[in-house]
Amino acid sequence: MLEQRSLIGPKDFTLEELDELFKLTEQIEHDKDFLRESCRGKLLATLFFEPSTRTRLSFEAAMLRLGGSCLGFAEPASSSAAKGESLADTIRVVSAYADLIVMRNPKEGAALLAKRYSQVPVINAGDGGHHHPTQTLTDLVTIKQLVGRFNGIKVGFCGDLKFGRTVHSLTEALARYPDVELFFISPDELGVPSYITNELKVSNIQYTETDRLEKVIGELDVLYMTRVQRERFLNEGEYLRLKDSYILTAEKMKGAKERMIILHPLPRVNEIDIELDADPRAAYFKQAEYGMYVRMALIACTLGAFKPSVL
Ligand code: CP
């Protein structure tokens, strides 16, 4: 049962629950009016303490398409956080106004803290460089739809793997499926954190770390490109030195499988050449679209507007 459940980390739902959620997502994709009006009278609060285009707007679009309403803020400057109000107090108050809270915050662990003080479910829309579980739902749905399976797939993560919360969440989620193999492609300074690789070792997941995309691209079923995130660097010079470490071009794609898909959580800055947008393997805009469908499914299940057999 996902009803009245919070979503804070990428493994909060069982594989069975995920499967049901993805089936509902597929149903919504094929019939966009399937759950129309199912959330009439319900309120979604979107509390964004960091910038967002996709996550906030897809959640709001999802709620509006389900017949519900939205309130919230897109930047902390327009909330009482700017006057020094604590996150705990903000959440106590907003959870008395809304039926569901979606929150993005620059502090790691902020979503867990919010859950503790909320009367209603909290969905983590990104907590610093830690996790982004609804991006993971989006990524998994896209892989399921376009690759057709999780078991035995080979996924390469390329770019900023140190601060990239979408990478951390998707890695942990994929490690639950059998025979998955992971490739981490980054400069040394932006390598995947040891808490992630330690977990992979415990789960017996095979992984490779390299700084050479060309070396491994031919093996991959999915290439997950990421942006080097200026906002996470303390030193601007270090950011400028690393920002263009990897730029995916048509030339580099010559070494990839014909059916490999390119994913990117977006926003893109310079890491995928725009000429690749026309390549049938470029799936990042489709991925962003799936993000809205899976968030519709998530909201409907969390608010009890839809009750599949397992959920
Ligand atoms: N993928 C993602 O989180 O995008 P936004 O920062 O635009 O929400």
Short mmCIF file of C-alpha atoms and ligand atoms in Angstrom, two decimals:
data_model
loop_
_atom_site.label_atom_id
_atom_site.label_comp_id
_atom_site.label_asym_id
_atom_site.label_seq_id
_atom_site.Cartn_x
_atom_site.Cartn_y
_atom_site.Cartn_z
CA MET A 1 0.00 0.00 0.00
CA LEU A 2 1.50 3.33 -1.06
CA GLU A 3 -1.44 5.23 0.42
CA GLN A 4 -0.26 7.91 2.87
CA ARG A 5 3.39 6.78 2.46
CA SER A 6 6.29 9.24 2.17
CA LEU A 7 9.03 8.76 -0.42
CA ILE A 8 12.42 9.83 0.92
CA GLY A 9 14.93 7.39 -0.59
CA PRO A 10 15.21 5.21 -3.72
CA LYS A 11 14.49 1.96 -1.88
CA ASP A 12 11.44 3.03 0.10
CA PHE A 13 9.13 1.01 -2.17
CA THR A 14 9.40 -2.74 -2.75
CA LEU A 15 10.13 -4.06 -6.24
CA GLU A 16 6.56 -5.35 -6.36
CA GLU A 17 5.21 -1.89 -5.51
CA LEU A 18 7.44 -0.33 -8.16
CA ASP A 19 6.18 -2.78 -10.73
CA GLU A 20 2.56 -1.84 -10.00
CA LEU A 21 3.44 1.86 -10.10
CA PHE A 22 5.10 1.41 -13.51
CA LYS A 23 2.07 -0.48 -14.84
CA LEU A 24 -0.17 2.40 -13.77
CA THR A 25 2.26 4.88 -15.37
CA GLU A 26 2.02 2.98 -18.66
CA GLN A 27 -1.77 3.04 -18.44
CA ILE A 28 -1.70 6.82 -17.89
CA GLU A 29 0.70 7.31 -20.81
CA HIS A 30 -1.72 5.50 -23.12
CA ASP A 31 -4.85 7.16 -21.72
CA LYS A 32 -4.02 10.55 -20.26
CA ASP A 33 -7.56 10.96 -18.91
CA PHE A 34 -7.50 7.62 -17.08
CA LEU A 35 -7.35 9.22 -13.60
CA ARG A 36 -8.82 12.59 -14.52
CA GLU A 37 -10.62 14.19 -11.55
CA SER A 38 -9.46 11.41 -9.20
CA CYS A 39 -7.77 13.97 -6.90
CA ARG A 40 -10.50 16.63 -7.04
CA GLY A 41 -10.50 18.56 -3.74
CA LYS A 42 -6.94 17.54 -2.80
CA LEU A 43 -4.06 19.99 -2.37
CA LEU A 44 -0.40 19.47 -3.27
CA ALA A 45 2.22 21.77 -1.68
CA THR A 46 5.45 22.17 -3.68
CA LEU A 47 8.16 23.66 -1.45
CA PHE A 48 11.27 24.36 -3.53
CA PHE A 49 14.26 25.77 -1.67
CA GLU A 50 16.39 25.19 -4.82
CA PRO A 51 15.68 25.93 -8.52
CA SER A 52 13.80 23.40 -10.64
CA THR A 53 12.01 23.19 -13.96
CA ARG A 54 11.10 19.53 -14.50
CA THR A 55 10.50 18.25 -10.99
CA ARG A 56 8.33 21.10 -9.75
CA LEU A 57 6.40 21.67 -12.96
CA SER A 58 5.84 17.97 -13.65
CA PHE A 59 4.50 17.48 -10.12
CA GLU A 60 2.22 20.49 -10.51
CA ALA A 61 1.11 19.42 -13.99
CA ALA A 62 0.49 15.91 -12.65
CA MET A 63 -1.70 17.18 -9.79
CA LEU A 64 -3.65 19.53 -12.06
CA ARG A 65 -4.22 16.71 -14.58
CA LEU A 66 -5.61 14.60 -11.72
CA GLY A 67 -8.09 17.36 -10.91
CA GLY A 68 -6.34 18.54 -7.74
CA SER A 69 -4.83 21.93 -6.89
CA CYS A 70 -1.33 23.18 -6.04
CA LEU A 71 0.20 25.78 -3.76
CA GLY A 72 3.76 26.50 -2.71
CA PHE A 73 6.90 28.45 -3.50
CA ALA A 74 9.61 28.11 -6.12
CA GLU A 75 12.39 29.80 -4.14
CA PRO A 76 13.03 30.23 -0.42
CA ALA A 77 13.28 34.03 -0.81
CA SER A 78 9.49 34.19 -1.20
CA SER A 79 8.82 32.12 1.93
CA SER A 80 9.36 32.83 5.63
CA ALA A 81 12.57 30.77 5.44
CA ALA A 82 14.04 34.13 4.35
CA LYS A 83 13.07 35.51 7.78
CA GLY A 84 14.80 32.64 9.55
CA GLU A 85 11.92 30.18 10.05
CA SER A 86 13.14 26.63 10.63
CA LEU A 87 12.31 23.83 8.21
CA ALA A 88 10.52 21.95 11.00
CA ASP A 89 8.17 24.89 11.64
CA THR A 90 7.53 25.42 7.91
CA ILE A 91 6.59 21.77 7.51
CA ARG A 92 4.37 21.70 10.62
CA VAL A 93 2.40 24.63 9.22
CA VAL A 94 2.21 23.58 5.54
CA SER A 95 1.19 20.04 6.45
CA ALA A 96 -1.90 21.50 8.09
CA TYR A 97 -2.80 23.20 4.77
CA ALA A 98 -2.07 20.50 2.18
CA ASP A 99 -2.68 16.77 1.64
CA LEU A 100 0.79 16.05 0.25
CA ILE A 101 4.14 17.87 0.36
CA VAL A 102 6.80 17.72 -2.36
CA MET A 103 10.03 19.36 -1.21
CA ARG A 104 13.46 20.15 -2.69
CA ASN A 105 16.10 21.42 -0.28
CA PRO A 106 19.87 21.94 -0.59
CA LYS A 107 20.55 20.14 2.72
CA GLU A 108 21.13 16.40 2.72
CA GLY A 109 18.67 14.72 5.07
CA ALA A 110 16.17 17.62 4.87
CA ALA A 111 13.41 15.39 3.45
CA LEU A 112 13.78 12.91 6.29
CA LEU A 113 13.53 15.73 8.80
CA ALA A 114 10.44 17.08 7.00
CA LYS A 115 8.78 13.66 7.19
CA ARG A 116 9.31 13.66 10.96
CA TYR A 117 7.40 16.94 11.41
CA SER A 118 4.69 16.46 8.78
CA GLN A 119 1.10 15.30 9.30
CA VAL A 120 0.91 14.36 5.60
CA PRO A 121 3.19 12.32 3.29
CA VAL A 122 6.40 14.00 2.12
CA ILE A 123 8.02 13.33 -1.24
CA ASN A 124 11.72 14.10 -1.56
CA ALA A 125 12.28 16.13 -4.75
CA GLY A 126 16.04 16.26 -4.11
CA ASP A 127 18.02 16.79 -0.89
CA GLY A 128 21.40 18.33 -1.71
CA GLY A 129 23.84 15.89 -3.28
CA HIS A 130 22.11 12.95 -1.59
CA HIS A 131 18.99 11.50 -3.26
CA HIS A 132 16.29 12.29 -5.83
CA PRO A 133 13.94 9.29 -5.71
CA THR A 134 11.26 10.58 -8.10
CA GLN A 135 13.92 11.16 -10.75
CA THR A 136 14.79 7.51 -10.18
CA LEU A 137 11.17 6.52 -10.79
CA THR A 138 11.37 8.52 -14.03
CA ASP A 139 14.65 6.87 -15.03
CA LEU A 140 13.40 3.35 -14.25
CA VAL A 141 10.16 3.86 -16.19
CA THR A 142 12.16 5.11 -19.18
CA ILE A 143 14.51 2.12 -19.07
CA LYS A 144 11.55 -0.26 -18.70
CA GLN A 145 9.74 1.27 -21.67
CA LEU A 146 12.72 1.69 -24.00
CA VAL A 147 15.08 -1.15 -23.06
CA GLY A 148 12.36 -3.51 -21.86
CA ARG A 149 14.10 -4.98 -18.80
CA PHE A 150 16.27 -4.24 -15.78
CA ASN A 151 17.82 -7.66 -15.24
CA GLY A 152 21.28 -7.98 -16.75
CA ILE A 153 21.50 -4.47 -18.19
CA LYS A 154 24.74 -2.53 -18.40
CA VAL A 155 24.44 1.11 -17.36
CA GLY A 156 27.17 3.76 -17.59
CA PHE A 157 27.03 6.94 -15.49
CA CYS A 158 29.15 9.76 -16.86
CA GLY A 159 30.11 13.19 -15.46
CA ASP A 160 29.64 14.48 -11.92
CA LEU A 161 29.10 11.31 -9.94
CA LYS A 162 30.20 12.86 -6.65
CA PHE A 163 27.44 15.43 -6.23
CA GLY A 164 24.94 13.89 -8.67
CA ARG A 165 21.99 12.87 -6.50
CA THR A 166 20.19 11.32 -9.47
CA VAL A 167 23.19 9.01 -9.96
CA HIS A 168 23.25 8.01 -6.30
CA SER A 169 19.54 7.19 -6.26
CA LEU A 170 19.48 5.32 -9.57
CA THR A 171 22.59 3.30 -8.66
CA GLU A 172 20.98 2.12 -5.43
CA ALA A 173 17.73 1.32 -7.24
CA LEU A 174 19.40 -0.66 -10.05
CA ALA A 175 21.51 -2.64 -7.59
CA ARG A 176 18.30 -4.41 -6.49
CA TYR A 177 17.95 -6.17 -9.87
CA PRO A 178 19.87 -9.33 -10.81
CA ASP A 179 23.02 -9.26 -12.96
CA VAL A 180 23.06 -5.50 -13.45
CA GLU A 181 26.53 -4.17 -14.30
CA LEU A 182 27.50 -0.54 -13.68
CA PHE A 183 30.22 1.68 -15.16
CA PHE A 184 31.21 4.94 -13.46
CA ILE A 185 32.91 7.36 -15.84
CA SER A 186 34.28 10.53 -14.22
CA PRO A 187 37.41 12.49 -13.44
CA ASP A 188 38.99 11.38 -10.12
CA GLU A 189 37.72 14.54 -8.41
CA LEU A 190 34.07 13.74 -9.26
CA GLY A 191 34.04 10.00 -8.56
CA VAL A 192 31.06 8.20 -7.07
CA PRO A 193 31.09 8.37 -3.21
CA SER A 194 32.44 5.38 -1.30
CA TYR A 195 29.13 4.88 0.55
CA ILE A 196 27.65 3.93 -2.83
CA THR A 197 30.48 1.64 -3.96
CA ASN A 198 30.57 -0.02 -0.51
CA GLU A 199 26.90 -0.83 -0.89
CA LEU A 200 27.53 -2.27 -4.37
CA LYS A 201 30.25 -4.53 -2.94
CA VAL A 202 27.89 -5.76 -0.22
CA SER A 203 25.20 -6.46 -2.86
CA ASN A 204 27.74 -8.22 -5.09
CA ILE A 205 27.09 -5.84 -8.00
CA GLN A 206 29.83 -5.71 -10.61
CA TYR A 207 31.09 -2.21 -11.33
CA THR A 208 33.98 -0.49 -13.13
CA GLU A 209 35.42 2.98 -12.47
CA THR A 210 37.21 4.76 -15.32
CA ASP A 211 37.88 8.27 -16.63
CA ARG A 212 37.62 7.16 -20.29
CA LEU A 213 34.12 7.09 -21.82
CA GLU A 214 35.48 5.72 -25.12
CA LYS A 215 36.82 2.66 -23.30
CA VAL A 216 33.41 1.43 -22.10
CA ILE A 217 30.74 3.04 -24.30
CA GLY A 218 30.52 -0.01 -26.60
CA GLU A 219 29.39 -2.24 -23.72
CA LEU A 220 26.47 -0.12 -22.53
CA ASP A 221 22.69 -0.54 -22.88
CA VAL A 222 22.13 2.82 -21.17
CA LEU A 223 24.43 5.84 -20.99
CA TYR A 224 23.36 8.23 -18.22
CA MET A 225 25.01 11.61 -18.81
CA THR A 226 25.07 14.22 -16.04
CA ARG A 227 25.84 17.91 -15.66
CA VAL A 228 28.83 19.12 -13.65
CA GLN A 229 26.92 21.11 -11.03
CA ARG A 230 28.36 24.58 -10.53
CA GLU A 231 26.16 25.13 -7.45
CA ARG A 232 27.83 22.29 -5.51
CA PHE A 233 31.42 23.58 -5.92
CA LEU A 234 33.08 25.70 -3.22
CA ASN A 235 35.80 26.74 -5.67
CA GLU A 236 34.80 28.36 -9.00
CA GLY A 237 38.23 27.61 -10.54
CA GLU A 238 37.78 23.91 -9.82
CA TYR A 239 34.34 24.00 -11.50
CA LEU A 240 35.73 25.73 -14.59
CA ARG A 241 38.53 23.18 -14.83
CA LEU A 242 36.13 20.20 -14.66
CA LYS A 243 32.93 21.44 -16.31
CA ASP A 244 33.63 20.15 -19.81
CA SER A 245 35.27 16.88 -18.80
CA TYR A 246 32.84 14.94 -21.02
CA ILE A 247 30.96 16.15 -24.07
CA LEU A 248 29.01 13.45 -25.88
CA THR A 249 29.19 13.93 -29.65
CA ALA A 250 28.08 12.03 -32.76
CA GLU A 251 31.70 10.99 -33.21
CA LYS A 252 31.82 9.39 -29.74
CA MET A 253 28.44 7.72 -30.34
CA LYS A 254 29.95 5.77 -33.25
CA GLY A 255 31.40 3.44 -30.63
CA ALA A 256 28.01 2.80 -28.97
CA LYS A 257 25.54 -0.04 -29.59
CA GLU A 258 22.84 0.67 -32.14
CA ARG A 259 20.15 0.24 -29.45
CA MET A 260 21.90 1.95 -26.53
CA ILE A 261 19.80 4.77 -25.07
CA ILE A 262 21.15 8.11 -23.82
CA LEU A 263 19.51 9.39 -20.65
CA HIS A 264 20.11 12.67 -18.81
CA PRO A 265 18.06 13.97 -15.87
CA LEU A 266 18.44 17.48 -17.36
CA PRO A 267 19.10 20.38 -17.31
CA ARG A 268 21.84 19.90 -19.90
CA VAL A 269 24.54 22.53 -20.14
CA ASN A 270 27.24 21.36 -22.52
CA GLU A 271 27.62 17.63 -21.93
CA ILE A 272 25.50 16.39 -24.84
CA ASP A 273 26.03 18.04 -28.21
CA ILE A 274 22.65 19.29 -29.49
CA GLU A 275 23.28 17.54 -32.82
CA LEU A 276 22.60 14.28 -30.91
CA ASP A 277 19.01 15.34 -30.15
CA ALA A 278 18.03 13.93 -33.55
CA ASP A 279 19.72 10.57 -32.85
CA PRO A 280 16.99 7.94 -32.18
CA ARG A 281 19.03 6.80 -29.17
CA ALA A 282 18.62 10.21 -27.47
CA ALA A 283 15.87 9.51 -24.92
CA TYR A 284 16.25 12.42 -22.48
CA PHE A 285 13.22 14.43 -23.59
CA LYS A 286 11.03 11.32 -23.58
CA GLN A 287 12.45 10.65 -20.10
CA ALA A 288 11.28 14.09 -18.92
CA GLU A 289 7.80 13.33 -20.32
CA TYR A 290 7.65 10.00 -18.46
CA GLY A 291 8.47 12.02 -15.35
CA MET A 292 5.03 13.58 -15.41
CA TYR A 293 3.20 10.28 -15.96
CA VAL A 294 5.02 8.50 -13.15
CA ARG A 295 4.38 11.45 -10.81
CA MET A 296 0.67 11.28 -11.69
CA ALA A 297 0.73 7.61 -10.73
CA LEU A 298 2.63 8.37 -7.53
CA ILE A 299 0.30 11.17 -6.41
CA ALA A 300 -2.83 9.12 -7.18
CA CYS A 301 -1.56 6.13 -5.18
CA THR A 302 -0.25 8.23 -2.27
CA LEU A 303 -3.56 10.06 -1.93
CA GLY A 304 -5.55 6.83 -2.23
CA ALA A 305 -7.20 7.93 -5.48
CA PHE A 306 -6.10 4.68 -7.13
CA LYS A 307 -5.63 1.31 -5.43
CA PRO A 308 -3.91 -1.32 -7.56
CA SER A 309 -3.85 -4.88 -6.21
CA VAL A 310 -0.41 -4.74 -4.58
CA LEU A 311 -0.22 -1.03 -3.75
N1 CP B 1 15.87 16.41 -13.30
C1 CP B 1 15.61 17.45 -12.48
O1 CP B 1 15.58 17.31 -11.25
O2 CP B 1 15.39 18.63 -13.13
P1 CP B 1 15.00 20.00 -12.44
O3 CP B 1 16.19 20.42 -11.60
O4 CP B 1 14.69 20.95 -13.54
O5 CP B 1 13.83 19.73 -11.54
#
